[in-house]
PDB file of C-alpha atoms in Angstrom:
ATOM      1  CA  UNK G   1       7.067 170.502  33.367  1.00 88.00           C
ATOM      2  CA  UNK G   2       3.962 171.274  31.697  1.00 91.00           C
ATOM      3  CA  UNK G   3       0.687 170.322  34.088  1.00 95.00           C
ATOM      4  CA  UNK G   4      -2.850 170.747  32.825  1.00 96.00           C
ATOM      5  CA  UNK G   5      -5.980 170.704  35.979  1.00 97.00           C
ATOM      6  CA  UNK G   6      -8.953 170.025  34.855  1.00 98.00           C
ATOM      7  CA  UNK G   7     -12.335 170.766  36.527  1.00 98.00           C
ATOM      8  CA  UNK G   8     -16.278 171.186  36.891  1.00 98.00           C
ATOM      9  CA  UNK G   9     -17.534 168.172  36.351  1.00 98.00           C
ATOM     10  CA  UNK G  10     -20.905 166.693  37.799  1.00 98.00           C
ATOM     11  CA  UNK G  11     -23.886 165.003  37.947  1.00 98.00           C
ATOM     12  CA  UNK G  12     -26.041 166.728  35.753  1.00 98.00           C
ATOM     13  CA  UNK G  13     -29.580 166.153  34.187  1.00 98.00           C
ATOM     14  CA  UNK G  14     -29.969 165.430  30.430  1.00 98.00           C
ATOM     15  CA  UNK G  15     -30.361 168.886  28.920  1.00 98.00           C
ATOM     16  CA  UNK G  16     -28.318 170.494  31.323  1.00 98.00           C
ATOM     17  CA  UNK G  17     -25.161 172.514  30.993  1.00 98.00           C
ATOM     18  CA  UNK G  18     -22.084 171.905  32.330  1.00 98.00           C
ATOM     19  CA  UNK G  19     -18.430 174.567  32.206  1.00 98.00           C
ATOM     20  CA  UNK G  20     -15.237 172.749  32.569  1.00 98.00           C
ATOM     21  CA  UNK G  21     -11.791 174.561  33.092  1.00 98.00           C
ATOM     22  CA  UNK G  22      -8.333 173.879  32.158  1.00 98.00           C
ATOM     23  CA  UNK G  23      -5.854 175.744  34.484  1.00 98.00           C
ATOM     24  CA  UNK G  24      -2.264 175.018  32.473  1.00 96.00           C
ATOM     25  CA  UNK G  25       1.221 175.749  34.039  1.00 95.00           C
ATOM     26  CA  UNK G  26       3.668 175.609  32.054  1.00 94.00           C
ATOM     27  CA  UNK G  27       2.759 176.055  29.071  1.00 94.00           C
ATOM     28  CA  UNK G  28       1.395 178.964  27.250  1.00 94.00           C
ATOM     29  CA  UNK G  29      -1.748 178.291  26.096  1.00 94.00           C
ATOM     30  CA  UNK G  30      -2.609 181.262  23.974  1.00 92.00           C
ATOM     31  CA  UNK G  31       0.721 180.037  21.586  1.00 94.00           C
ATOM     32  CA  UNK G  32      -0.649 176.682  21.270  1.00 95.00           C
ATOM     33  CA  UNK G  33      -3.411 174.586  19.863  1.00 96.00           C
ATOM     34  CA  UNK G  34      -5.477 173.439  22.834  1.00 97.00           C
ATOM     35  CA  UNK G  35      -8.411 169.772  22.648  1.00 97.00           C
ATOM     36  CA  UNK G  36     -11.288 168.743  24.932  1.00 98.00           C
ATOM     37  CA  UNK G  37     -10.720 165.249  25.044  1.00 98.00           C
ATOM     38  CA  UNK G  38     -13.036 162.530  27.024  1.00 98.00           C
ATOM     39  CA  UNK G  39     -13.354 158.904  27.365  1.00 98.00           C
ATOM     40  CA  UNK G  40     -16.424 156.865  28.384  1.00 97.00           C
ATOM     41  CA  UNK G  41     -16.175 153.852  30.114  1.00 92.00           C
ATOM     42  CA  UNK G  42     -15.324 150.934  28.076  1.00 95.00           C
ATOM     43  CA  UNK G  43     -14.748 153.323  25.203  1.00 96.00           C
ATOM     44  CA  UNK G  44     -10.696 155.072  24.080  1.00 96.00           C
ATOM     45  CA  UNK G  45     -10.094 158.533  24.448  1.00 96.00           C
ATOM     46  CA  UNK G  46     -11.704 160.990  21.438  1.00 97.00           C
ATOM     47  CA  UNK G  47     -10.981 164.724  20.745  1.00 97.00           C
ATOM     48  CA  UNK G  48     -14.249 166.152  20.720  1.00 98.00           C
ATOM     49  CA  UNK G  49     -13.560 170.148  20.317  1.00 98.00           C
ATOM     50  CA  UNK G  50      -9.689 171.973  20.018  1.00 98.00           C
ATOM     51  CA  UNK G  51      -9.104 175.900  19.786  1.00 97.00           C
ATOM     52  CA  UNK G  52      -6.101 176.475  17.440  1.00 96.00           C
ATOM     53  CA  UNK G  53      -3.620 179.254  18.326  1.00 92.00           C
ATOM     54  CA  UNK G  54      -5.187 181.155  15.482  1.00 92.00           C
ATOM     55  CA  UNK G  55      -8.404 180.977  17.748  1.00 93.00           C
ATOM     56  CA  UNK G  56     -10.062 179.370  15.445  1.00 97.00           C
ATOM     57  CA  UNK G  57     -12.254 176.475  16.745  1.00 98.00           C
ATOM     58  CA  UNK G  58     -13.561 172.612  15.782  1.00 98.00           C
ATOM     59  CA  UNK G  59     -15.857 170.324  16.800  1.00 98.00           C
ATOM     60  CA  UNK G  60     -16.837 166.864  16.604  1.00 98.00           C
ATOM     61  CA  UNK G  61     -19.459 165.970  14.853  1.00 98.00           C
ATOM     62  CA  UNK G  62     -21.330 164.360  18.284  1.00 97.00           C
ATOM     63  CA  UNK G  63     -20.973 168.040  20.077  1.00 98.00           C
ATOM     64  CA  UNK G  64     -21.069 170.647  17.079  1.00 98.00           C
ATOM     65  CA  UNK G  65     -23.848 172.970  18.279  1.00 98.00           C
ATOM     66  CA  UNK G  66     -24.139 171.940  21.524  1.00 98.00           C
ATOM     67  CA  UNK G  67     -19.873 172.415  22.801  1.00 98.00           C
ATOM     68  CA  UNK G  68     -18.366 175.685  22.941  1.00 98.00           C
ATOM     69  CA  UNK G  69     -14.116 176.018  23.216  1.00 98.00           C
ATOM     70  CA  UNK G  70     -13.124 179.134  24.574  1.00 98.00           C
ATOM     71  CA  UNK G  71      -9.617 180.011  26.405  1.00 97.00           C
ATOM     72  CA  UNK G  72      -8.807 183.131  28.442  1.00 97.00           C
ATOM     73  CA  UNK G  73      -4.947 183.462  27.857  1.00 96.00           C
ATOM     74  CA  UNK G  74      -4.830 186.219  31.291  1.00 96.00           C
ATOM     75  CA  UNK G  75      -5.782 182.696  33.202  1.00 97.00           C
ATOM     76  CA  UNK G  76      -4.087 180.711  30.486  1.00 97.00           C
ATOM     77  CA  UNK G  77      -7.021 178.540  31.271  1.00 98.00           C
ATOM     78  CA  UNK G  78      -9.401 177.028  28.595  1.00 98.00           C
ATOM     79  CA  UNK G  79     -12.932 176.506  28.832  1.00 98.00           C
ATOM     80  CA  UNK G  80     -15.333 173.550  27.485  1.00 98.00           C
ATOM     81  CA  UNK G  81     -19.199 175.117  27.445  1.00 98.00           C
ATOM     82  CA  UNK G  82     -20.992 172.137  27.244  1.00 98.00           C
ATOM     83  CA  UNK G  83     -25.212 172.529  26.603  1.00 98.00           C
ATOM     84  CA  UNK G  84     -28.354 170.023  25.701  1.00 98.00           C
ATOM     85  CA  UNK G  85     -26.516 167.311  27.236  1.00 98.00           C
ATOM     86  CA  UNK G  86     -26.718 164.284  27.061  1.00 98.00           C
ATOM     87  CA  UNK G  87     -26.539 160.710  28.990  1.00 97.00           C
ATOM     88  CA  UNK G  88     -24.093 159.837  25.863  1.00 97.00           C
ATOM     89  CA  UNK G  89     -21.965 162.776  26.621  1.00 98.00           C
ATOM     90  CA  UNK G  90     -21.022 161.057  30.372  1.00 98.00           C
ATOM     91  CA  UNK G  91     -17.647 159.909  30.310  1.00 98.00           C
ATOM     92  CA  UNK G  92     -13.931 161.523  31.859  1.00 98.00           C
ATOM     93  CA  UNK G  93     -12.711 164.690  30.115  1.00 98.00           C
ATOM     94  CA  UNK G  94      -9.482 166.163  29.736  1.00 98.00           C
ATOM     95  CA  UNK G  95      -7.833 168.800  28.064  1.00 97.00           C
ATOM     96  CA  UNK G  96      -4.447 168.490  26.539  1.00 96.00           C
ATOM     97  CA  UNK G  97      -2.111 169.873  23.655  1.00 95.00           C
ATOM     98  CA  UNK G  98      -3.052 169.366  20.149  1.00 91.00           C
ATOM     99  CA  UNK G  99      -2.021 165.809  19.771  1.00 87.00           C
ATOM    100  CA  UNK G 100      -2.478 164.929  23.735  1.00 85.00           C
ATOM    101  CA  UNK G 101       1.283 165.453  23.164  1.00 87.00           C
ATOM    102  CA  UNK G 102       1.709 166.061  27.015  1.00 91.00           C
ATOM    103  CA  UNK G 103       0.844 164.175  30.495  1.00 93.00           C
ATOM    104  CA  UNK G 104      -2.883 163.111  31.170  1.00 95.00           C
ATOM    105  CA  UNK G 105      -4.396 165.890  34.114  1.00 94.00           C
ATOM    106  CA  UNK G 106      -6.562 163.955  36.471  1.00 96.00           C
ATOM    107  CA  UNK G 107      -9.409 164.600  34.133  1.00 98.00           C
ATOM    108  CA  UNK G 108     -13.192 165.890  35.478  1.00 98.00           C
ATOM    109  CA  UNK G 109     -15.996 163.180  35.576  1.00 98.00           C
ATOM    110  CA  UNK G 110     -19.045 164.911  33.421  1.00 98.00           C
ATOM    111  CA  UNK G 111     -22.356 162.208  34.514  1.00 98.00           C
ATOM    112  CA  UNK G 112     -25.571 162.895  32.158  1.00 98.00           C
ATOM    113  CA  UNK G 113     -27.791 161.015  34.141  1.00 97.00           C
ATOM    114  CA  UNK G 114     -31.733 161.701  35.441  1.00 93.00           C
TER     115      UNK G 114
END
């Protein structure tokens, strides 16, 4: 069964940066479209960035120009580089196959605050 392990979150000041990692097992991320999702308190989980199996990337308008999704096929890991962070980016971040069809990992908390 596929497993996803997110890491790299933390507390950062507005304008700061973080790099999230998602180590996958039981699924080859190089031939699957993968996405990063986030869930803020009291809100529904939303898709913020995704990378197609062919390598093309897409972003939600709220993060476009600030976040970059990438992957390392050899490490079977998906990354999310987050720059110019804003308080509204505060959320638990998760990765999943596009369509969110795999069991969710535990996520990684990102808090943007002074």
